[in-house]
């Protein structure tokens, strides 16, 4: 029928037979259904926020947030943190010479040591971080310069890394494993910590290098090609990243479970930081006994194998010792924020109460003349 | 004999190029001309836009012509070409989705059209060719083919009726599919055609195709045995339109004159011009702002990037070297691509999904109007009709309502009330009038006892019985008598077998105008019954039950310009009589003046009572006079050119020197709840203008009845009557009056408007303004220099009046008025409502056109944006639906901009921390899914279901409509508020997490979080805040709202787990692998998420509390107040203003 000629929504339900006249059934169907949905009468909850309903909420929020905030603040304050900058910018710093004389070609590593004193003993497990400043791990060119399928143990990606890895994709015609800027710039300073006891002897503090990376990264996301045994063969035909001193299968030759792509230092590094100033977990100092603190107060020496140049981009290197609570590392922000918000809520509650009270009387008085 | 109401026939005797000549049956004519088979288009109807081959390119082209789509295409292409931070998928996928959905929708619609086209084009038809009947497909019909159509079939093309199976050479047709009129119309055979179509040798000359359904001119030359060809005029009554259906006639034969795309039906298929809503304009304005934000963001970032990179350690540190290609690229090219990259990174600020959501909201939302059972009218068994869904929200913004009177404010259901014969009043009282609240000021009304002479009485009644185009409806449905282009079955009386009983009261009549039926019925009450017309003879039964016969000679049709109609009949005694009836203004000058005075008083009194008055005059024609008139009429009817003007001239010539015999008064009842509706509209702050073609007195009384004018309304009248002044010219008087009224209504009213402290006392004078068509023409056509100033004066006066009445308006003038208001300062939103063809122009002109499914055909409905069965439905349509739609879509738009601003702002801020390297903060999946999945459904549900105030309250309290007047929710104020809110949230999200990440060791095992964790925390806060913000704004929580709001959040959590739980082989980078799960294992992350969500919503909660300190309790109080006010205050519209100041005051204090 000619229905086509008109707006589709127009009613033109006349069948071509022309028998459209007086079809009672057709007419009846035109009556809209009386359903709650179609009549916009669905049962509905109609909350109206009033001072009356919100007031208690404000007080409750205030009452919950302030204690939480205090708890967070106290927890954060109880976390012991010690930080030492060992970049060696100033001439009087121990690592000054290492920092100044850095060259990519030197075969002998530059060593330096920093002495420091812990005023307070560190109880429980102590976490050792290295921190970098002004290091843009979140730069786009940097972040994308990796090949996750290569890191996942994919053999074809091993020999033919992703284009994203440029300009760290191949070296002398061989594919780089692990490719990319992130892997290439792996933090390779070695930090060793010694406690100097009262008679001046250096006691090496055992540093655990496992458990610093996310479990899922270590066990799923990062895989060595062809299992963890015989990595040398697996990585045959690949080149080491240009800035590395040793190939990937020698990252931790003593421990097969921590070698190659599943080396935890490497995995930690591969998780790019959010901000240009960041810290990454380096080692864990485990608590030995319940009686003695993990790190008693006193003098310590940090021995650094200075391999990582940061001065060229005005960066800084730090070593951080920190205990950890249920909320993570030391960060007073959350505690302060919670206390502030809680107080604001409480204050607003009081203000609202006053306004509410005042308004009611106003409203009544306004009603009278009308 | 032609009886046409709408045959505005054109034509001319000289051959015109734009005539077409059709050879019936393709037979060449004996005439001297050479037979050249003319080329006409075939009979294929193509309503489809696409074919299988051109669908893809054509559809894509059309879609990308939309600015938004084009913009997203550009972004997508930039992403493909330039090395950009986000993959092309992030913007390509939504765009692809949008384009595909639209293409599927359009493709489906086109497929339906193809199907319909095919059904029409392949329909088997019978064509007579050389005496044989050949079955053909409809599309093969050529112009000139003689086509046979059987009963209940539709006409395959526009045909000239040559032969009908009915004896009288007529056929019946229903044009329901063309104009929605389901009554049967009579069409006529061309006179003098031979029975044997074989032998018929004729040509048809007719005008070139044109879309007017009711216009057709042509003539037929019939050649008989080398005689001078006989010429018959052809009018619309001979033309059978494609799409109409043959009824009650076994079969007809006709010759195809217009085929295929040249048929009137096809020509009428022209899309109406797109009306765009104010909301859409606001969206575009906001879009521009956001585009500026986007560009400036990109510029800032690009600049800073190069400033930052000038530091050598930053540009290319040893750990992050550039590729060779990057090094080789030209600096300026690099800058440009960087700029584009930033654009791409931030392009989500202009949401592609908003267009989809807005479209969906409008489309789905409009169903609620069609579904509303309150709009269902049991009488016509129909509900509301939505012709366009683009204007839903405009219904909530109406400032001016232009309403037609007849059929809209009034029922168009006429009742004969009284008549006046020769100055004596005859009142027939069996139905009590329902003009409540109006007591008739009894002037010197003649009592019933006093009667005019019997002779005059009977003459008058005969006139009523004869001067019309009414048909008698019989059980056989064989409508005898005159066909009319526009016959409406007006009366419910006379259904089924009851006609058989010659009970006069139950006689059924069919007429083009309900007045005529009322008059015929009125005459019946006084004993004169019209029995019908048989072979040009009108039969009436007089008081003595005798049958009188009159030969009908001519009908001088009614038309709105002449405002009268006449018939010329010849009585048995041989007298030729002319009866004329029409509006007083058109009759009085044509009758002897001494008769006028006696009747004028009655006419005016009746008019003030709200009745429609007609004057009846008659004239005895002498033989010469008749002969002259007869010849003039015939000549004019055959004319091809200026047929109408010629006819008019003859009409005017004939209808002179008549004698006035009486007047009639017919009541047109008000529509149900007309007054309540008008009051509600005024209460809602709308200005109601009545535009009518009716006379001033009648219209004025209707206005009083509808309470548009109140008792204390001071009427400012600017009509021909007030312009009559002895001393001055009309122009001078117009000038004076305009200035006077302007002073009164505008200048004096100003201080009153400013005064807020005033109470609603009587001192606030309302003005009503009345203007008529003639004066309006004067205003518009006055000399150049004055015209614009008069117009603006007039406009200012009108705008300061509570109600305006424009009477005696021609359809075009109605549109002129609407246009004038529409284009006035502040460009107010206008709404036109009407039911007849004469309202179409104003319906099309206004922002929103509403058609009433009334009795005057379906043209108004067809051209309207919305159609409702009754005037009373307008109240709910505007106050409830319009209000809700506006609030919904306004919120939708603002929310969309807000949510994308706070989505993208952290990403922008992150650039300051990542060396302006275009590093995205969020993962690509989040970027893509944010608008599609995570936050789209709640707002859609909100925008469909929200009732911030429930419908009953909206209906009861019209003043609530004022709260959203003038696009209140989409002005720069609210926009700024939402933008600031978005900025606040964006800053909060980013810097809140930034502070947390000052120590990224957030897990209790000392492990650290990276940049993707950062982004995920921000994104989680974002999704929750944005959704909860909507939850906070939702006043009406149905289960659907609960489902989508909590469902979206649950989906987000589920998706994040899922997305991060698997190493996706197709992804280059497993960025989010277990990021979400690790995030949730960190207490700090939980705490910061909760804190930030709460902190973001805190000001919002606070504002909500402060803004609405009154709960339902207070609302009830307010309601009670206003209803009390309604009783006390004589003016309904003064009170809400003051109500508003009260509440505003209290708000500002707090």
XYZ file of C-alpha atoms in Angstrom, chain B residues 96-455:
360
model
C 31.343 2.328 14.380
C 28.613 1.390 16.810
C 26.720 4.613 16.261
C 27.100 4.468 12.520
C 26.113 0.833 12.361
C 23.056 1.234 14.518
C 21.921 4.209 12.499
C 22.661 2.452 9.243
C 20.763 -0.636 10.346
C 17.826 1.470 11.403
C 17.789 3.404 8.180
C 18.403 0.298 6.163
C 15.527 -1.453 7.828
C 13.252 1.495 7.228
C 14.338 1.576 3.642
C 13.759 -2.137 3.305
C 10.227 -1.586 4.550
C 9.831 1.139 2.004
C 11.147 -1.142 -0.711
C 8.682 -3.772 0.352
C 5.856 -1.293 0.313
C 7.011 0.076 -3.010
C 7.123 -3.375 -4.491
C 3.732 -4.196 -3.175
C 2.420 -1.147 -4.917
C 4.483 -1.448 -8.043
C 3.843 -5.122 -8.626
C 0.169 -4.912 -7.863
C -1.767 -6.517 -10.715
C -3.992 -4.135 -12.582
C -6.236 -4.496 -15.587
C -5.582 -2.265 -18.511
C -7.910 -1.988 -21.475
C -5.965 -2.037 -24.667
C -7.679 -2.185 -28.007
C -10.714 -3.756 -26.527
C -8.801 -6.414 -24.694
C -8.274 -6.559 -21.000
C -4.673 -7.075 -20.223
C -3.297 -7.806 -16.795
C -0.253 -5.805 -16.017
C 1.866 -4.939 -13.096
C 0.983 -1.607 -11.697
C 4.375 -0.110 -12.467
C 3.848 -0.718 -16.189
C 0.942 1.671 -16.478
C 1.659 4.516 -18.855
C -0.029 7.863 -19.024
C -2.987 7.483 -21.311
C -3.712 3.872 -20.415
C -7.284 3.106 -19.595
C -7.301 1.283 -16.294
C -10.058 -0.726 -14.768
C -10.378 -0.744 -10.999
C -12.710 -2.947 -9.007
C -14.389 -2.326 -5.719
C -12.115 -2.077 -2.693
C -9.056 -1.774 -4.831
C -6.801 1.198 -4.624
C -6.202 3.322 -7.656
C -2.798 2.557 -9.128
C -2.248 6.082 -10.384
C -4.145 9.319 -10.749
C -7.077 8.579 -13.027
C -9.731 10.586 -14.740
C -12.981 8.752 -14.257
C -14.399 7.747 -17.609
C -16.868 5.096 -16.772
C -18.494 3.823 -13.662
C -20.608 0.777 -13.073
C -23.063 2.974 -11.271
C -25.882 4.396 -13.256
C -25.501 7.966 -12.253
C -21.923 8.151 -13.384
C -20.491 8.508 -9.943
C -18.247 6.433 -7.824
C -17.377 6.521 -4.185
C -13.935 6.797 -2.898
C -12.300 6.857 0.459
C -9.090 8.740 0.847
C -8.263 7.448 4.290
C -4.683 6.756 3.375
C -4.212 10.134 1.787
C -5.660 12.566 4.234
C -7.099 10.338 6.911
C -10.679 11.106 6.089
C -12.505 7.852 6.156
C -15.797 9.026 4.789
C -16.899 8.254 1.272
C -16.476 10.906 -1.298
C -18.290 11.028 -4.547
C -16.452 11.444 -7.767
C -17.980 12.040 -11.135
C -17.621 10.763 -14.574
C -16.648 13.211 -17.218
C -19.931 14.327 -18.661
C -20.763 13.408 -22.217
C -18.335 10.558 -22.533
C -19.624 7.669 -24.465
C -20.433 4.385 -22.937
C -18.182 2.607 -25.325
C -14.682 3.327 -24.291
C -13.478 1.577 -27.396
C -14.840 4.273 -29.557
C -13.883 7.105 -27.304
C -11.502 9.323 -29.045
C -10.436 12.097 -26.808
C -7.551 13.995 -25.437
C -7.154 15.429 -22.022
C -5.386 18.603 -21.395
C -4.460 19.146 -17.835
C -2.029 20.996 -15.706
C 1.348 19.640 -14.866
C 1.498 17.566 -11.716
C 1.187 19.522 -8.502
C 0.885 18.313 -4.956
C -2.387 19.911 -3.842
C -4.780 17.046 -3.337
C -7.826 19.179 -3.836
C -6.814 21.036 -6.912
C -7.007 19.857 -10.433
C -7.870 21.578 -13.635
C -8.081 20.211 -17.054
C -10.408 19.691 -19.922
C -11.270 16.921 -22.199
C -11.680 17.211 -25.911
C -13.920 14.535 -27.256
C -13.801 13.970 -30.958
C -16.851 12.547 -32.590
C -16.948 11.791 -36.259
C -14.924 14.768 -37.261
C -17.218 17.130 -35.559
C -15.925 20.069 -33.646
C -14.534 18.473 -30.513
C -16.744 18.687 -27.456
C -15.013 20.149 -24.486
C -15.747 19.160 -20.948
C -14.139 20.764 -17.935
C -12.294 18.533 -15.554
C -11.994 19.261 -11.879
C -10.862 17.435 -8.801
C -14.223 15.706 -8.748
C -13.217 13.783 -11.857
C -9.835 12.850 -10.599
C -9.286 9.642 -8.704
C -6.137 9.866 -6.708
C -3.593 7.156 -6.410
C -3.814 5.686 -2.964
C -7.511 6.218 -2.555
C -9.782 3.204 -2.501
C -12.855 2.547 -4.565
C -15.935 1.923 -2.496
C -19.508 0.918 -3.102
C -18.906 0.812 -6.808
C -18.348 -2.394 -8.664
C -15.797 -1.145 -11.060
C -14.691 1.933 -12.840
C -12.574 2.720 -15.824
C -10.317 5.671 -15.901
C -7.516 7.066 -17.898
C -4.160 7.543 -16.279
C -3.139 11.172 -16.194
C -0.391 11.229 -13.631
C 1.731 8.218 -12.966
C 4.397 7.122 -10.579
C 6.302 9.889 -8.918
C 4.078 12.458 -10.549
C 0.936 11.379 -8.790
C -0.403 13.736 -6.217
C 0.262 11.242 -3.501
C 3.892 10.922 -4.425
C 4.240 14.663 -4.739
C 2.838 15.042 -1.283
C 5.543 12.852 0.066
C 7.872 15.630 0.880
C 9.405 15.648 4.274
C 8.312 18.462 6.411
C 10.993 20.924 7.205
C 12.931 19.834 10.194
C 12.055 21.672 13.350
C 14.854 21.933 15.801
C 14.326 22.282 19.466
C 15.851 24.894 21.726
C 17.593 22.141 23.608
C 19.400 21.152 20.473
C 20.601 24.692 20.042
C 21.803 24.694 23.623
C 23.632 21.449 23.017
C 25.375 22.965 20.065
C 26.356 26.016 22.078
C 27.733 23.847 24.853
C 29.481 21.764 22.303
C 31.222 24.842 21.053
C 32.351 25.708 24.552
C 33.697 22.230 25.027
C 35.374 22.332 21.686
C 37.107 25.491 22.806
C 38.095 23.820 26.049
C 39.386 20.893 24.075
C 41.436 22.976 21.701
C 42.831 25.154 24.454
C 43.744 22.100 26.486
C 45.561 20.660 23.524
C 47.272 23.966 22.846
C 48.363 24.384 26.440
C 49.740 20.879 26.524
C 51.555 21.242 23.230
C 53.127 24.516 24.269
C 54.158 23.223 27.649
C 55.519 20.109 26.060
C 57.966 22.066 23.993
C 58.851 24.365 26.843
C 59.498 21.350 28.995
C 61.465 19.589 26.345
C 63.827 22.512 25.920
C 65.524 21.146 29.013
C 67.985 18.666 27.511
C 67.551 16.147 30.300
C 63.880 16.006 29.552
C 63.728 15.803 25.831
C 65.707 12.656 25.389
C 67.233 11.154 28.501
C 69.465 8.160 28.022
C 66.813 5.769 29.227
C 64.245 6.926 26.755
C 65.729 7.553 23.378
C 63.762 8.541 20.340
C 63.490 6.364 17.335
C 65.305 7.364 14.222
C 62.086 8.353 12.553
C 61.135 10.632 15.373
C 64.476 12.344 15.209
C 64.147 12.916 11.505
C 60.700 14.472 11.641
C 60.408 18.140 11.047
C 59.915 20.094 14.263
C 56.802 21.886 13.128
C 55.259 18.755 11.788
C 56.003 17.138 15.119
C 54.345 20.006 16.918
C 51.330 19.642 14.751
C 51.062 15.914 15.277
C 51.543 16.481 18.982
C 48.655 18.897 18.924
C 46.526 16.348 17.123
C 47.573 13.691 19.574
C 46.451 15.824 22.470
C 43.200 16.479 20.692
C 42.697 12.772 20.357
C 43.640 12.158 23.939
C 41.095 14.674 25.188
C 38.468 14.149 22.523
C 36.287 12.170 24.899
C 35.243 15.475 26.361
C 32.873 15.719 23.413
C 30.921 12.555 23.827
C 29.922 10.610 20.777
C 27.510 8.664 22.878
C 25.565 11.729 23.879
C 24.081 11.965 20.432
C 23.014 8.368 20.548
C 21.578 8.727 23.998
C 19.725 11.905 23.165
C 18.290 10.301 20.044
C 17.294 7.210 21.945
C 15.798 9.235 24.737
C 13.717 11.221 22.300
C 12.644 8.225 20.313
C 11.794 5.996 23.244
C 10.456 8.852 25.302
C 7.890 9.755 22.714
C 6.264 6.395 23.227
C 5.057 7.540 26.593
C 2.883 10.087 24.846
C 1.335 7.526 22.543
C 0.938 5.117 25.405
C -0.745 7.563 27.696
C -4.249 6.323 28.242
C -5.350 9.740 29.407
C -4.976 10.858 25.827
C -7.218 8.110 24.628
C -10.525 9.353 23.458
C -13.202 6.682 23.495
C -15.255 8.623 20.994
C -12.817 8.410 18.134
C -11.047 5.422 19.668
C -7.686 6.958 19.255
C -4.946 8.225 21.449
C -2.269 10.775 20.932
C -0.058 10.631 17.905
C 3.569 11.615 17.770
C 4.776 12.643 14.361
C 8.157 13.791 15.477
C 10.054 12.911 18.569
C 12.520 15.739 18.190
C 10.384 18.234 19.993
C 9.388 16.391 23.144
C 11.271 18.750 25.393
C 9.970 21.777 23.553
C 6.587 20.957 25.011
C 7.983 22.014 28.328
C 9.152 25.369 27.078
C 6.071 26.848 25.511
C 5.540 30.528 26.130
C 2.897 31.357 23.592
C -0.051 29.203 22.716
C -1.888 30.024 19.541
C -5.159 28.307 19.398
C -7.791 28.046 16.801
C -11.300 28.581 18.022
C -13.643 26.438 16.019
C -13.088 22.784 16.664
C -10.335 23.495 19.096
C -11.756 25.643 21.833
C -15.224 24.748 20.734
C -16.584 21.399 19.777
C -17.600 22.209 16.254
C -20.771 20.396 17.119
C -23.416 22.809 16.132
C -26.762 23.205 17.643
C -29.479 25.358 16.223
C -30.458 27.781 18.939
C -32.701 30.374 17.475
C -33.486 32.288 14.418
C -34.791 35.631 13.642
C -37.177 36.161 10.855
C -37.776 39.631 9.725
C -36.739 40.969 13.089
C -38.732 38.564 15.226
C -37.019 36.092 17.414
C -37.821 32.412 17.243
C -36.306 30.369 19.943
C -36.459 26.661 20.047
C -35.707 25.496 23.521
C -35.372 21.859 24.086
C -31.753 21.789 24.947
C -30.534 23.976 27.700
C -27.591 26.017 26.731
C -24.467 25.215 28.559
C -22.749 28.516 28.513
C -22.593 28.544 32.231
C -21.881 31.668 34.091
C -23.274 33.912 31.451
C -26.548 35.503 31.829
C -27.917 36.916 28.686
C -28.477 40.588 28.920
C -32.015 40.708 27.815
C -32.267 43.602 25.540
C -35.332 44.469 23.611
C -35.852 40.941 22.546
C -39.047 40.227 20.813
C -41.220 37.738 22.477
C -42.089 34.469 20.871
C -45.652 35.449 20.567
C -44.823 38.132 18.145
C -44.445 36.497 14.828
C -43.430 37.558 11.469
C -45.811 37.016 8.694
C -46.431 33.435 7.794
C -45.218 33.986 4.327
